[in-house]
mmCIF file of C-alpha atoms in Angstrom:
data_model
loop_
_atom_site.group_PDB
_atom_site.id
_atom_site.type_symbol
_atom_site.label_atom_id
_atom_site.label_comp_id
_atom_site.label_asym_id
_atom_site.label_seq_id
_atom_site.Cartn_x
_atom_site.Cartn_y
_atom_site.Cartn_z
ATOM 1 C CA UNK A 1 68.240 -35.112 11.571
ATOM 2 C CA UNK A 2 65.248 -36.918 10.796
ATOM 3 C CA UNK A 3 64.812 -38.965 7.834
ATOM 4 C CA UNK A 4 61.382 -40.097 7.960
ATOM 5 C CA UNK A 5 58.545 -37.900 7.034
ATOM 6 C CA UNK A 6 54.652 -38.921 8.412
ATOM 7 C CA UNK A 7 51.628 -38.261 7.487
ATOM 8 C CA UNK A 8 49.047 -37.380 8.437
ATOM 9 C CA UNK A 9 50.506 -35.571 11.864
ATOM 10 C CA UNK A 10 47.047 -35.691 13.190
ATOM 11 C CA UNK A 11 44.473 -38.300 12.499
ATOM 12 C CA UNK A 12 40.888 -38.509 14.045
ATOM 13 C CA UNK A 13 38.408 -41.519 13.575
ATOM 14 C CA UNK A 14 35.588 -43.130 14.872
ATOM 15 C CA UNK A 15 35.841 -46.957 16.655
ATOM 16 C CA UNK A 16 35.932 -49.583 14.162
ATOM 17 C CA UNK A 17 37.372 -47.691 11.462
ATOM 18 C CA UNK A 18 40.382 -48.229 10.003
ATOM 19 C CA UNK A 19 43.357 -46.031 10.592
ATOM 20 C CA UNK A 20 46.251 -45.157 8.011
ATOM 21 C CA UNK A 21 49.113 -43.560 8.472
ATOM 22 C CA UNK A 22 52.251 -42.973 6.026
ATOM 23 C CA UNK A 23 56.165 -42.492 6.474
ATOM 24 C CA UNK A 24 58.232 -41.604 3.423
ATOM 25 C CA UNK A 25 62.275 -41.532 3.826
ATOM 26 C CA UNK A 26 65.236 -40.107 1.870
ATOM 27 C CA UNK A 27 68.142 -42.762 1.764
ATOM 28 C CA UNK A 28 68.141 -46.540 1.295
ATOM 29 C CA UNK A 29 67.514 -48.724 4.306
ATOM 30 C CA UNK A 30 68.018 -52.336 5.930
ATOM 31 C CA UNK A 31 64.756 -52.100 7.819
ATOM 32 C CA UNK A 32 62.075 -50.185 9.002
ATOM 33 C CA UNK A 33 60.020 -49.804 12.471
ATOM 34 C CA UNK A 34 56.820 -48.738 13.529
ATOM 35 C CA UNK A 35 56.457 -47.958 17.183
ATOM 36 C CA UNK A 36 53.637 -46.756 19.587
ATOM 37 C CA UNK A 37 53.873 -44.079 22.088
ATOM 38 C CA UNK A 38 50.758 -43.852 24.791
ATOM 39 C CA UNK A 39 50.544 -40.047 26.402
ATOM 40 C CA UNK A 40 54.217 -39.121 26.832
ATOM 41 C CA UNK A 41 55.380 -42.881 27.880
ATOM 42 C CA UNK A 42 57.902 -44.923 26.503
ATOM 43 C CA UNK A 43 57.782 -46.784 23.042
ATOM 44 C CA UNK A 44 56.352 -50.181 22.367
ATOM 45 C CA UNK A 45 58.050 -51.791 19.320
ATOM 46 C CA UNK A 46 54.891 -53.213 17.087
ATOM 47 C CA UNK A 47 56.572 -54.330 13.551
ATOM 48 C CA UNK A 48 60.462 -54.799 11.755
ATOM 49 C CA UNK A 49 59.597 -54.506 7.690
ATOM 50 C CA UNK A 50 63.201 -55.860 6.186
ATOM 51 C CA UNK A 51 63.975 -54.103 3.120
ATOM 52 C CA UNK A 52 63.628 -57.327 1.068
ATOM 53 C CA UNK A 53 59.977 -57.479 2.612
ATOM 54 C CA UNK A 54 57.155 -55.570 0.752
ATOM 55 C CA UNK A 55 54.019 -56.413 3.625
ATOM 56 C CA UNK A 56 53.899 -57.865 6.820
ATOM 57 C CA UNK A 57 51.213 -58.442 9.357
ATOM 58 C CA UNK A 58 50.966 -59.141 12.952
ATOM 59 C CA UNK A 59 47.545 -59.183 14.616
ATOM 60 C CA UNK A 60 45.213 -55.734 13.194
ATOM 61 C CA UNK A 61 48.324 -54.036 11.581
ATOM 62 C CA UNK A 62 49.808 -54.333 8.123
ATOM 63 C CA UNK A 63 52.406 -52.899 7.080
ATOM 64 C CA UNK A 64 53.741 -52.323 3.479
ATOM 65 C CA UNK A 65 56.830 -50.921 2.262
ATOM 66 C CA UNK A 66 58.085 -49.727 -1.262
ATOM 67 C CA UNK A 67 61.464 -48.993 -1.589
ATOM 68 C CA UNK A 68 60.944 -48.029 -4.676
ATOM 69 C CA UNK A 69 59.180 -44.814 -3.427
ATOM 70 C CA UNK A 70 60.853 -44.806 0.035
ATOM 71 C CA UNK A 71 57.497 -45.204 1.450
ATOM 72 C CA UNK A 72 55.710 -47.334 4.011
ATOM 73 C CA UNK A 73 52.270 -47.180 5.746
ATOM 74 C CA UNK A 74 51.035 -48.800 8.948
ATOM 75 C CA UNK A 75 47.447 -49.791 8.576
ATOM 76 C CA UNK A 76 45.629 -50.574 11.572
ATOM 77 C CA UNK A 77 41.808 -52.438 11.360
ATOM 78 C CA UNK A 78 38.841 -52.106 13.297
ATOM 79 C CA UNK A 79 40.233 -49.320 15.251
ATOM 80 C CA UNK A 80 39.732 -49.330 19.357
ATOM 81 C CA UNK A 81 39.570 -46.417 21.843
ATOM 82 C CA UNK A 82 43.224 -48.099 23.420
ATOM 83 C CA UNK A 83 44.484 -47.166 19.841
ATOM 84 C CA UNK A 84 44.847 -43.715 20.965
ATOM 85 C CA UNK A 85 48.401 -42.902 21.027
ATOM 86 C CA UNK A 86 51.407 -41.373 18.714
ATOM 87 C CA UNK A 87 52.666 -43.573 16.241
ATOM 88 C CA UNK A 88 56.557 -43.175 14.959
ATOM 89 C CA UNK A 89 58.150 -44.823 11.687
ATOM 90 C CA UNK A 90 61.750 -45.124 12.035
ATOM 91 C CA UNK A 91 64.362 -45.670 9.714
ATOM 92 C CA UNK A 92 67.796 -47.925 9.867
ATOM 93 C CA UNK A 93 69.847 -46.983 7.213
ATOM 94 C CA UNK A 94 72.811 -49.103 6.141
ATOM 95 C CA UNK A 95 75.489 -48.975 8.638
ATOM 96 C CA UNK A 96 73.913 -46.383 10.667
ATOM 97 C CA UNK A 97 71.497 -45.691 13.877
ATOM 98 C CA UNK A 98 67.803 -45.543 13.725
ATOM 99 C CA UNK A 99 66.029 -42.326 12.539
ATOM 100 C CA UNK A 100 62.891 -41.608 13.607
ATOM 101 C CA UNK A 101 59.632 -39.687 12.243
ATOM 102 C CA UNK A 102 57.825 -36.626 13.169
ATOM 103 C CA UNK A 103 55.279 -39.122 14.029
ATOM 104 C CA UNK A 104 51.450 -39.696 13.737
ATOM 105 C CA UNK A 105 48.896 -38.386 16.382
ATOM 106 C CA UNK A 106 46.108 -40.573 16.369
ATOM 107 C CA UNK A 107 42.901 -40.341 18.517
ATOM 108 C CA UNK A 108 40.166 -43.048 18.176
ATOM 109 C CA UNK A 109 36.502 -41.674 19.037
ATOM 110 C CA UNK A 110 34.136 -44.398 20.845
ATOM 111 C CA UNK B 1 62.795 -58.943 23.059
ATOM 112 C CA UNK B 2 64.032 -57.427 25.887
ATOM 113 C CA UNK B 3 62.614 -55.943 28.745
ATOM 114 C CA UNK B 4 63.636 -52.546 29.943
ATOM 115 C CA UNK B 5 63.622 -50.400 33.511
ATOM 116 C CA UNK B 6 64.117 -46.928 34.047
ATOM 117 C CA UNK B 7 64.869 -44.898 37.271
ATOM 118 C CA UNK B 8 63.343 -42.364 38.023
ATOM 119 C CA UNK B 9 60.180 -42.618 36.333
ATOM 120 C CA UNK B 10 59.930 -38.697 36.814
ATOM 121 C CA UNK B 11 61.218 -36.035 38.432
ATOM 122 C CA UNK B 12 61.297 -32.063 38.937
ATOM 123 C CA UNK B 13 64.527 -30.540 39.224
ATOM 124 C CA UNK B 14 65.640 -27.054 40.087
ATOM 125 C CA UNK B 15 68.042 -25.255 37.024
ATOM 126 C CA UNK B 16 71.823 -25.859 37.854
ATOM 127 C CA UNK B 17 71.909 -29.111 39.185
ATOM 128 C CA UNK B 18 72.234 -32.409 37.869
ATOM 129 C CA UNK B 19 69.890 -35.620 37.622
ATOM 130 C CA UNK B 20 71.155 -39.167 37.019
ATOM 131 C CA UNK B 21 68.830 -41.785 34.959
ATOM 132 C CA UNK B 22 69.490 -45.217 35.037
ATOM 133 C CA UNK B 23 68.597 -47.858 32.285
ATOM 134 C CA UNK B 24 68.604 -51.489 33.822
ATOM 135 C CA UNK B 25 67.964 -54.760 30.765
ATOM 136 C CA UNK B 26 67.251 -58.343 31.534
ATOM 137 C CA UNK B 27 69.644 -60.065 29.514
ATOM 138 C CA UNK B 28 72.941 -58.606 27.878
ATOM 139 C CA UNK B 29 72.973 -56.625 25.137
ATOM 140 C CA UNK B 30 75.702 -55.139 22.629
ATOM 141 C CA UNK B 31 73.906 -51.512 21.323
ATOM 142 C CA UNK B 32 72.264 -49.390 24.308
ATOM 143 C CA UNK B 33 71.631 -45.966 23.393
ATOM 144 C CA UNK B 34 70.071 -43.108 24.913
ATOM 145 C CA UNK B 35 67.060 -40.534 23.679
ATOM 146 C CA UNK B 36 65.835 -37.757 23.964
ATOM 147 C CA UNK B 37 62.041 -36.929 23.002
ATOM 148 C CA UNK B 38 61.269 -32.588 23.617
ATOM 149 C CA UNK B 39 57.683 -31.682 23.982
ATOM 150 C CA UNK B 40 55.760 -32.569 21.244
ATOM 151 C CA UNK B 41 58.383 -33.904 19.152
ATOM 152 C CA UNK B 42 59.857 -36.804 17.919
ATOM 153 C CA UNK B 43 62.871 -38.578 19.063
ATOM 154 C CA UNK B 44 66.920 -37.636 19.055
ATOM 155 C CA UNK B 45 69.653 -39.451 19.718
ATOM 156 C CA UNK B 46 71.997 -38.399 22.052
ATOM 157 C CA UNK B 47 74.510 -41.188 22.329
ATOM 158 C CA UNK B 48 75.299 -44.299 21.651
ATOM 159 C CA UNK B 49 76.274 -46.548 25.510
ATOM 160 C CA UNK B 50 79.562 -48.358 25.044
ATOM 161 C CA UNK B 51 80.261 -50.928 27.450
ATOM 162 C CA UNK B 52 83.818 -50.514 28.956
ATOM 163 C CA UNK B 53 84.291 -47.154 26.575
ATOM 164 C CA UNK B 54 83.265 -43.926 26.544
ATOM 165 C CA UNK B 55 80.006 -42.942 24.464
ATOM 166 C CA UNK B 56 79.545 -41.855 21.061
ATOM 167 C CA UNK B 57 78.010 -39.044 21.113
ATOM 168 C CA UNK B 58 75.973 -37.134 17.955
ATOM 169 C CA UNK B 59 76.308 -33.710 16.998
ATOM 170 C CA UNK B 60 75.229 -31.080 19.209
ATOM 171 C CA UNK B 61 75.723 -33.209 22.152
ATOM 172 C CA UNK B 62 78.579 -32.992 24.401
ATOM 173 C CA UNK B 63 79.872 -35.563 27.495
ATOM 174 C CA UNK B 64 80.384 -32.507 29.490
ATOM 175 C CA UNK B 65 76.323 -32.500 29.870
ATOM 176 C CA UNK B 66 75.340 -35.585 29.155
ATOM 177 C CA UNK B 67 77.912 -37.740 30.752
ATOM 178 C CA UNK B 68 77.776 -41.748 30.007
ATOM 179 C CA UNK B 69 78.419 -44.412 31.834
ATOM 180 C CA UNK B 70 77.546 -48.397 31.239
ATOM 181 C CA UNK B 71 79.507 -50.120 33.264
ATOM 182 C CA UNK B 72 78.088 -54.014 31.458
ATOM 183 C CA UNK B 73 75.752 -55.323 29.295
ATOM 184 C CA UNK B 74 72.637 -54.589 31.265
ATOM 185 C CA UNK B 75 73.377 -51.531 33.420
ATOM 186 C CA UNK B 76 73.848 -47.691 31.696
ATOM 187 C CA UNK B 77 73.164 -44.545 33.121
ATOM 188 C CA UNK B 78 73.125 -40.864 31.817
ATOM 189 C CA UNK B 79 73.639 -37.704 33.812
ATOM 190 C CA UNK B 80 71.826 -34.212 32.504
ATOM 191 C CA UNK B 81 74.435 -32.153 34.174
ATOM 192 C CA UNK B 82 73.606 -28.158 35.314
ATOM 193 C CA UNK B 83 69.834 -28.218 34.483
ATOM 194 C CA UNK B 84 68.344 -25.456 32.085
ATOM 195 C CA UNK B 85 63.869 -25.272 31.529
ATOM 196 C CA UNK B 86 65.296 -25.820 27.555
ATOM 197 C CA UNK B 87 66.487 -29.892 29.281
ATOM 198 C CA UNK B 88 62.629 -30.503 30.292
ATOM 199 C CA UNK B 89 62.166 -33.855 28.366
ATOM 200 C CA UNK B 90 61.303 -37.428 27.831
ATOM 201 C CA UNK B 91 64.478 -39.163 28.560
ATOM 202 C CA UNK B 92 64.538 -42.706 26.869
ATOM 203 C CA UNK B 93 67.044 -46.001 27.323
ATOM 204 C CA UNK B 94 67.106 -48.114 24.111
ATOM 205 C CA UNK B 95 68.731 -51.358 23.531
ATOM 206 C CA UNK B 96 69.171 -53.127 20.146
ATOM 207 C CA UNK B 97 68.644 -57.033 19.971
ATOM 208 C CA UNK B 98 70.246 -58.888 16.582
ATOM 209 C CA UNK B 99 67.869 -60.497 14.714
ATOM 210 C CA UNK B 100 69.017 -64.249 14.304
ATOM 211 C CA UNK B 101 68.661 -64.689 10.503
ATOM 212 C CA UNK B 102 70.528 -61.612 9.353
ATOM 213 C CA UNK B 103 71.795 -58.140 10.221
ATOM 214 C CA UNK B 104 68.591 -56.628 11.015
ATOM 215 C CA UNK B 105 67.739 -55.690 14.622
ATOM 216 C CA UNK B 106 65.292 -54.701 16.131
ATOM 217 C CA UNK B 107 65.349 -51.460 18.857
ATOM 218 C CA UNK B 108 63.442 -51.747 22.381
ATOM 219 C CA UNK B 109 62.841 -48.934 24.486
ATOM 220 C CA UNK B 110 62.391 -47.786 28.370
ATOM 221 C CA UNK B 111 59.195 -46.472 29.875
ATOM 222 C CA UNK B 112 60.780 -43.214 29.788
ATOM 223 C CA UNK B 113 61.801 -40.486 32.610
ATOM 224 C CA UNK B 114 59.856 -37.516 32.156
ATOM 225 C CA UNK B 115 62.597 -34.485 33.319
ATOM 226 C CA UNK B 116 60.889 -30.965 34.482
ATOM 227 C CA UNK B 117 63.809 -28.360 35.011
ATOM 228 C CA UNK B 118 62.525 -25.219 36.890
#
């Protein structure tokens, strides 16, 4: 069952704006992912948020994470048109397998 | 990070028979698991790859039709067995690499093999 909830499912910019996108869970967690699915293709890995970690950063994405709220968000700057693509959260709970999101449809206008 | 290979990339396969994916890594791994990602949806576990084992599967999957193998630390494959239209999927190979400094790891996945089942 999924643990992760996202939203929005759907988001729609323009080029150069910045995207957010939110994942809320239910249980307690060792880490969290964010991946990126292009059109029906496999999933590129883009960040690891330990649960001891409250923001990280690599490149145009941030990524916080409140464990207080069970919450993170993915925030991605100065959007591009290769942005386009599905984005999943995904849990790893303690002692268990990783649990992934409805996921996050977002399409970047140019 | 590890780098992952999937055969076939995609494929269209008539109802009752069976299709065999394979998952090839470039280094050795511990945790391989395999996916599977309906239209429009998110991603499900299937099972869990053990090498020189048989697989862990989760509920509401059975070896009968999704039979295992992973024959070493970079080589798995899974079989969809007697083909229904409700198997038409995204078929994903995952491996998990251990972060050095503590438990964490993080999860690495296949391009994918897109399965059509008329």
């Amino acid at each position: 069952s999924q643990q992760g909830e996202e939203d929005p499912q759907a988001l729609s910019i323009q080029e150069g704006e910045n995207a957010t996108m939110n994942c809320s869970y239910k249980t307690s967690i060792n880490n969290l992912q964010w991946y990126r699915q292009n059109s029906g293709r496999g999933l590129v890995h883009l960040i690891l948020i330990r649960s001891n970690e409250r923001e990280k950063h690599s490149g145009r994405l941030r990524v916080t994470l409140d464990t207080s709220k069970k919450s993170s968000s993915l925030l991605i700057t100065a959007s591009r048109a290769a942005d386009t693509a599905s984005y999943f959260c995904a849990t790893h709970p303690y002692g268990n397998k990783l649990v992934f999101g409805a996921g996050t449809i977002l399409r970047v206008k140019s | 990070s590890a780098v992952i290979s999937q055969k076939p990339s995609r494929d269209i396969c008539q109802r009752g028979t069976s299709l065999t994916i394979q998952c090839q890594v470039d280094s050795q791994v511990t945790m391989m698991f395999w996916y599977r990602q309906q239209p429009g949806q998110s991603l499900t576990l299937i099972a869990t790859a053990n090498q020189g084992s048989e697989a862990t599967y989760e509920s509401g999957f059975v070896i009968d039709k999704f039979p295992i193998s992973r024959p070493n630390l970079t080589f798995s494959t899974l079989t969809v067995s007697n083909m229904s239209p409700e198997d038409s999927s995204i078929y994903l190979c995952s491996v998990a690499v251990l972060g050095l400094a503590d438990p964490s790891y993080e999860q690495y996945f296949g391009p994918g093999t897109r399965l059509t089942v008329t």
